[in-house]
mmCIF file of C-alpha atoms and ligand atoms in Angstrom:
data_model
loop_
_atom_site.group_PDB
_atom_site.id
_atom_site.type_symbol
_atom_site.label_atom_id
_atom_site.label_comp_id
_atom_site.label_asym_id
_atom_site.label_seq_id
_atom_site.Cartn_x
_atom_site.Cartn_y
_atom_site.Cartn_z
ATOM 1 C CA MET A 1 125.786 -60.603 43.859
ATOM 2 C CA GLU A 2 129.783 -60.856 42.852
ATOM 3 C CA PHE A 3 130.820 -60.458 38.881
ATOM 4 C CA LEU A 4 134.283 -61.431 40.271
ATOM 5 C CA ASP A 5 135.508 -64.533 42.139
ATOM 6 C CA GLU A 6 136.667 -63.387 45.078
ATOM 7 C CA ASN A 7 140.440 -64.591 44.822
ATOM 8 C CA LEU A 8 140.414 -62.923 41.933
ATOM 9 C CA ASP A 9 138.749 -59.555 42.813
ATOM 10 C CA LYS A 10 141.401 -59.181 45.998
ATOM 11 C CA TYR A 11 144.082 -59.396 42.873
ATOM 12 C CA VAL A 12 142.645 -56.668 41.141
ATOM 13 C CA CYS A 13 142.042 -54.845 44.714
ATOM 14 C CA ASP A 14 146.282 -55.032 45.690
ATOM 15 C CA HIS A 15 146.791 -54.084 41.793
ATOM 16 C CA SER A 16 144.609 -50.798 42.278
ATOM 17 C CA SER A 17 146.331 -47.425 44.071
ATOM 18 C CA GLN A 18 145.047 -47.603 47.674
ATOM 19 C CA GLU A 19 142.534 -45.628 49.074
ATOM 20 C CA SER A 20 143.816 -42.013 50.833
ATOM 21 C CA GLU A 21 143.617 -42.372 54.485
ATOM 22 C CA LEU A 22 140.703 -39.855 54.602
ATOM 23 C CA LEU A 23 138.551 -41.868 52.076
ATOM 24 C CA GLN A 24 139.527 -45.171 54.326
ATOM 25 C CA GLU A 25 137.795 -43.194 57.042
ATOM 26 C CA LEU A 26 134.762 -41.970 55.026
ATOM 27 C CA ASN A 27 134.312 -45.882 53.883
ATOM 28 C CA ARG A 28 134.342 -46.973 57.629
ATOM 29 C CA GLU A 29 132.273 -44.158 58.928
ATOM 30 C CA THR A 30 129.942 -45.241 56.830
ATOM 31 C CA SER A 31 129.804 -48.587 57.666
ATOM 32 C CA ALA A 32 129.198 -47.389 61.740
ATOM 33 C CA LYS A 33 126.374 -44.997 60.877
ATOM 34 C CA VAL A 34 124.594 -44.700 57.927
ATOM 35 C CA LEU A 35 122.307 -47.002 56.482
ATOM 36 C CA ARG A 36 123.255 -49.007 53.726
ATOM 37 C CA PRO A 37 127.102 -48.925 53.373
ATOM 38 C CA ARG A 38 127.196 -50.866 50.372
ATOM 39 C CA MET A 39 125.431 -47.439 47.643
ATOM 40 C CA LEU A 40 129.018 -45.719 48.840
ATOM 41 C CA SER A 41 131.403 -46.361 45.711
ATOM 42 C CA GLY A 42 134.403 -48.026 47.690
ATOM 43 C CA HIS A 43 137.908 -48.791 46.626
ATOM 44 C CA LEU A 44 137.737 -50.020 43.851
ATOM 45 C CA GLN A 45 135.516 -48.376 41.990
ATOM 46 C CA GLY A 46 136.791 -44.845 43.803
ATOM 47 C CA ARG A 47 139.646 -45.560 41.834
ATOM 48 C CA VAL A 48 138.149 -46.233 38.657
ATOM 49 C CA LEU A 49 136.096 -42.600 39.138
ATOM 50 C CA SER A 50 139.516 -40.454 40.128
ATOM 51 C CA MET A 51 141.022 -42.428 37.437
ATOM 52 C CA LEU A 52 138.302 -41.483 34.701
ATOM 53 C CA SER A 53 137.842 -37.876 35.563
ATOM 54 C CA GLN A 54 142.057 -37.256 35.621
ATOM 55 C CA MET A 55 141.911 -38.640 32.513
ATOM 56 C CA ILE A 56 138.647 -36.663 30.948
ATOM 57 C CA ARG A 57 140.848 -33.110 33.273
ATOM 58 C CA PRO A 58 136.688 -31.625 33.128
ATOM 59 C CA LYS A 59 136.087 -27.711 34.272
ATOM 60 C CA ARG A 60 132.978 -29.134 35.268
ATOM 61 C CA ILE A 61 131.423 -31.893 37.077
ATOM 62 C CA LEU A 62 128.027 -32.992 37.885
ATOM 63 C CA GLU A 63 127.181 -35.676 40.627
ATOM 64 C CA ILE A 64 123.385 -36.784 40.925
ATOM 65 C CA GLY A 65 123.145 -38.695 44.123
ATOM 66 C CA THR A 66 125.758 -37.480 47.037
ATOM 67 C CA TYR A 67 125.164 -40.262 49.613
ATOM 68 C CA THR A 68 128.248 -39.321 52.000
ATOM 69 C CA GLY A 69 130.308 -37.809 49.785
ATOM 70 C CA TYR A 70 133.169 -40.706 48.709
ATOM 71 C CA SER A 71 132.455 -40.473 45.298
ATOM 72 C CA ALA A 72 132.884 -36.743 44.837
ATOM 73 C CA ILE A 73 135.773 -36.908 46.945
ATOM 74 C CA CYS A 74 137.348 -39.178 43.882
ATOM 75 C CA LEU A 75 135.369 -37.564 41.403
ATOM 76 C CA ALA A 76 137.285 -33.608 41.902
ATOM 77 C CA GLU A 77 140.324 -36.162 42.063
ATOM 78 C CA GLY A 78 140.133 -35.435 38.378
ATOM 79 C CA LEU A 79 139.151 -31.308 37.958
ATOM 80 C CA VAL A 80 141.277 -28.476 36.268
ATOM 81 C CA GLU A 81 143.075 -25.595 38.288
ATOM 82 C CA ASN A 82 139.753 -23.626 39.215
ATOM 83 C CA GLY A 83 137.263 -25.945 38.400
ATOM 84 C CA ARG A 84 133.576 -26.692 39.979
ATOM 85 C CA LEU A 85 132.151 -30.111 41.101
ATOM 86 C CA HIS A 86 128.359 -30.047 42.085
ATOM 87 C CA THR A 87 126.392 -32.853 43.311
ATOM 88 C CA ILE A 88 122.445 -33.880 44.860
ATOM 89 C CA ASP A 89 121.078 -35.365 47.615
ATOM 90 C CA ILE A 90 117.689 -35.715 48.986
ATOM 91 C CA ASN A 91 119.053 -36.903 52.204
ATOM 92 C CA GLU A 92 119.436 -33.676 54.243
ATOM 93 C CA GLU A 93 120.490 -35.845 56.996
ATOM 94 C CA LEU A 94 123.610 -37.004 55.124
ATOM 95 C CA GLN A 95 124.648 -33.200 54.847
ATOM 96 C CA SER A 96 127.111 -32.859 57.392
ATOM 97 C CA MET A 97 128.772 -35.500 57.674
ATOM 98 C CA ILE A 98 128.795 -34.808 53.637
ATOM 99 C CA LYS A 99 129.754 -31.050 54.771
ATOM 100 C CA SER A 100 133.305 -32.176 57.146
ATOM 101 C CA TYR A 101 134.483 -34.461 54.811
ATOM 102 C CA LEU A 102 134.641 -32.333 52.629
ATOM 103 C CA GLU A 103 136.267 -29.969 54.688
ATOM 104 C CA LYS A 104 138.494 -32.604 56.164
ATOM 105 C CA ALA A 105 139.408 -33.022 51.925
ATOM 106 C CA LYS A 106 140.239 -29.571 51.417
ATOM 107 C CA LEU A 107 137.566 -28.936 48.592
ATOM 108 C CA THR A 108 135.004 -26.325 50.179
ATOM 109 C CA ASP A 109 136.131 -24.890 47.346
ATOM 110 C CA GLN A 110 135.537 -26.854 44.216
ATOM 111 C CA VAL A 111 132.461 -28.698 45.230
ATOM 112 C CA GLU A 112 129.535 -27.504 45.766
ATOM 113 C CA LEU A 113 126.485 -29.455 47.381
ATOM 114 C CA HIS A 114 123.101 -28.634 47.323
ATOM 115 C CA ILE A 115 120.177 -31.034 49.053
ATOM 116 C CA GLY A 116 117.354 -31.299 47.185
ATOM 117 C CA ILE A 117 115.303 -33.015 44.580
ATOM 118 C CA ALA A 118 117.633 -33.693 41.169
ATOM 119 C CA LEU A 119 114.742 -33.170 39.158
ATOM 120 C CA GLU A 120 114.371 -29.874 40.932
ATOM 121 C CA ILE A 121 117.887 -29.302 40.903
ATOM 122 C CA ILE A 122 119.067 -29.548 37.943
ATOM 123 C CA PRO A 123 117.313 -27.587 35.572
ATOM 124 C CA THR A 124 118.508 -24.120 38.016
ATOM 125 C CA LEU A 125 122.678 -25.285 37.459
ATOM 126 C CA GLU A 126 123.664 -22.868 34.419
ATOM 127 C CA GLU A 127 126.958 -25.065 33.800
ATOM 128 C CA ASP A 128 128.246 -27.075 30.232
ATOM 129 C CA TRP A 129 129.109 -29.888 32.263
ATOM 130 C CA ASP A 130 132.535 -32.169 30.965
ATOM 131 C CA MET A 131 131.753 -35.310 33.425
ATOM 132 C CA VAL A 132 127.774 -36.518 34.950
ATOM 133 C CA PHE A 133 128.304 -39.469 37.711
ATOM 134 C CA ILE A 134 124.963 -40.577 37.449
ATOM 135 C CA ASP A 135 123.574 -42.549 40.909
ATOM 136 C CA ALA A 136 120.926 -41.350 42.900
ATOM 137 C CA ASP A 137 116.776 -43.260 42.410
ATOM 138 C CA LYS A 138 117.485 -45.430 39.255
ATOM 139 C CA GLU A 139 114.033 -45.273 38.289
ATOM 140 C CA ASN A 140 114.785 -41.216 36.951
ATOM 141 C CA TYR A 141 118.139 -42.306 35.626
ATOM 142 C CA SER A 142 116.624 -41.787 31.738
ATOM 143 C CA LYS A 143 114.739 -38.698 32.638
ATOM 144 C CA TYR A 144 118.454 -37.001 34.116
ATOM 145 C CA TYR A 145 120.103 -38.130 31.221
ATOM 146 C CA GLU A 146 116.932 -36.170 29.029
ATOM 147 C CA LEU A 147 118.250 -32.717 31.400
ATOM 148 C CA ILE A 148 121.723 -33.547 30.885
ATOM 149 C CA LEU A 149 122.195 -34.304 27.520
ATOM 150 C CA PRO A 150 121.686 -31.188 25.610
ATOM 151 C CA LYS A 151 124.043 -29.502 28.545
ATOM 152 C CA LEU A 152 127.033 -31.471 27.308
ATOM 153 C CA ARG A 153 129.925 -30.586 25.542
ATOM 154 C CA SER A 154 130.973 -32.756 22.371
ATOM 155 C CA GLY A 155 133.054 -35.232 24.067
ATOM 156 C CA ALA A 156 131.696 -35.347 27.150
ATOM 157 C CA TYR A 157 130.910 -38.116 29.271
ATOM 158 C CA ILE A 158 127.899 -39.296 30.768
ATOM 159 C CA ILE A 159 129.050 -42.409 33.395
ATOM 160 C CA ALA A 160 125.606 -44.054 35.001
ATOM 161 C CA ASP A 161 126.419 -46.220 38.038
ATOM 162 C CA ASN A 162 124.567 -49.832 38.883
ATOM 163 C CA VAL A 163 123.579 -50.587 35.638
ATOM 164 C CA LEU A 164 124.040 -54.391 36.314
ATOM 165 C CA TRP A 165 121.971 -54.655 39.525
ATOM 166 C CA SER A 166 123.339 -57.667 40.787
ATOM 167 C CA GLY A 167 122.627 -59.570 37.403
ATOM 168 C CA LYS A 168 118.711 -59.412 38.052
ATOM 169 C CA VAL A 169 118.743 -56.341 34.429
ATOM 170 C CA ILE A 170 119.764 -59.875 32.610
ATOM 171 C CA GLU A 171 115.925 -61.447 33.857
ATOM 172 C CA ASP A 172 112.625 -62.010 31.652
ATOM 173 C CA TYR A 173 112.174 -58.313 31.569
ATOM 174 C CA ASN A 174 107.882 -58.783 32.230
ATOM 175 C CA GLY A 175 109.006 -59.833 35.280
ATOM 176 C CA LEU A 176 111.165 -57.003 36.820
ATOM 177 C CA ASP A 177 110.765 -54.858 39.673
ATOM 178 C CA GLU A 178 110.874 -50.885 38.547
ATOM 179 C CA GLU A 179 113.890 -50.268 39.883
ATOM 180 C CA THR A 180 115.366 -52.824 37.714
ATOM 181 C CA LYS A 181 112.846 -52.374 34.109
ATOM 182 C CA ALA A 182 114.159 -48.811 34.592
ATOM 183 C CA LEU A 183 118.110 -49.501 34.255
ATOM 184 C CA VAL A 184 117.104 -52.054 31.550
ATOM 185 C CA ASP A 185 115.316 -49.183 29.832
ATOM 186 C CA TYR A 186 118.226 -46.729 30.411
ATOM 187 C CA SER A 187 120.947 -48.912 28.895
ATOM 188 C CA ASN A 188 118.764 -49.600 26.140
ATOM 189 C CA MET A 189 118.035 -45.691 25.959
ATOM 190 C CA VAL A 190 121.856 -44.585 25.686
ATOM 191 C CA MET A 191 122.052 -47.713 23.365
ATOM 192 C CA ASN A 192 119.836 -46.477 20.582
ATOM 193 C CA ASP A 193 120.924 -42.686 21.152
ATOM 194 C CA ASP A 194 122.610 -42.195 17.566
ATOM 195 C CA ARG A 195 124.020 -38.076 20.148
ATOM 196 C CA VAL A 196 126.597 -41.114 21.868
ATOM 197 C CA ASP A 197 128.984 -43.633 21.135
ATOM 198 C CA ASN A 198 128.692 -45.820 24.216
ATOM 199 C CA VAL A 199 130.089 -48.527 26.501
ATOM 200 C CA LEU A 200 129.014 -50.623 29.781
ATOM 201 C CA PHE A 201 132.228 -51.417 32.055
ATOM 202 C CA PRO A 202 131.087 -54.413 34.203
ATOM 203 C CA ILE A 203 132.749 -53.026 36.510
ATOM 204 C CA ARG A 204 130.967 -53.918 40.041
ATOM 205 C CA ASP A 205 127.529 -53.089 39.921
ATOM 206 C CA GLY A 206 128.045 -52.001 36.007
ATOM 207 C CA LEU A 207 129.165 -48.499 35.000
ATOM 208 C CA MET A 208 127.384 -47.097 31.262
ATOM 209 C CA ILE A 209 129.426 -44.613 30.333
ATOM 210 C CA ALA A 210 128.351 -42.658 27.871
ATOM 211 C CA ARG A 211 130.535 -39.954 25.070
ATOM 212 C CA LYS A 212 128.227 -37.435 23.774
ATOM 213 C CA LYS A 213 129.574 -36.883 20.031
HETATM 214 N N1 SAH B 1 127.086 -41.730 44.330
HETATM 215 C C1 SAH B 1 127.292 -42.369 45.952
HETATM 216 C C2 SAH B 1 126.357 -43.353 46.620
HETATM 217 C C3 SAH B 1 125.370 -42.398 46.314
HETATM 218 S S1 SAH B 1 123.677 -43.490 46.644
HETATM 219 C C4 SAH B 1 129.278 -42.945 45.958
HETATM 220 O O1 SAH B 1 129.062 -43.291 45.052
HETATM 221 O O2 SAH B 1 129.407 -43.079 47.006
HETATM 222 C C5 SAH B 1 122.252 -42.693 46.030
HETATM 223 C C6 SAH B 1 122.002 -41.387 46.801
HETATM 224 O O3 SAH B 1 121.103 -41.133 46.029
HETATM 225 C C7 SAH B 1 121.332 -41.392 48.106
HETATM 226 O O4 SAH B 1 122.360 -40.651 49.237
HETATM 227 C C8 SAH B 1 119.907 -40.856 48.138
HETATM 228 O O5 SAH B 1 119.795 -39.719 48.866
HETATM 229 C C9 SAH B 1 120.045 -39.948 46.759
HETATM 230 N N2 SAH B 1 118.939 -39.891 45.890
HETATM 231 C C10 SAH B 1 117.706 -41.038 45.662
HETATM 232 N N3 SAH B 1 116.812 -39.768 45.782
HETATM 233 C C11 SAH B 1 116.885 -38.512 45.029
HETATM 234 C C12 SAH B 1 116.349 -38.205 44.195
HETATM 235 N N4 SAH B 1 114.908 -37.510 43.570
HETATM 236 N N5 SAH B 1 117.381 -36.506 44.137
HETATM 237 C C13 SAH B 1 118.498 -36.564 44.629
HETATM 238 N N6 SAH B 1 119.484 -37.179 45.359
HETATM 239 C C14 SAH B 1 118.372 -37.915 45.181
HETATM 240 CA CA1 CA B 2 125.853 -46.942 42.949
#
């Protein structure tokens, strides 16, 4: 499901900075070689993530769900000098493609890729996060949030993708599949958490942005 009228969506994309050549190449190679290329953030959301990161100017970014590295490269655009981004993916088959694009993007010093189960890796990372992008398995979003929130400085952000799940989140809760339920539970949890302020941005498939007080 597309939330915006096709022509309006084109107008929005036409009036948002273009993807770099490298990101276009990564987008194309992902479509050609990797399963489920729709998971890649793409032009508009990539520019949104880059813009948010440039507004936040983070020292430490955590990304959960690297896929082929598209969103990691976008998020890294806002890192301060000496800033670092840690990104986690469970799928080791993606590792060589991610690494080759991090090299082409000259980000090997700033980006650290962790291959493994995010719930196991997150507790081993000794960092205070300024910005976190949650985009892995939907069933664990709430667990990621609870693990991360104590390691967030005041004023830091947690951004969670796909919280509208093609619009399925407004269907009758009892009839929902587990993934959709988890996304509804996540948005409700953030909404009811006094430790954060939050806005659900209806961009692409929905970004829930929470800021720690
Ligand atoms: N952030 C990417 C898309 C991520 S797609 C972009 O915007 O371009 C979701 C990714 O989460 C997949 O690559 C999948 O392998 C990974 N994933 C799923 N479950 C995971 C888990 N338990 N731990 C770490 N990564 C996981
Ligand atoms: Ca996503």
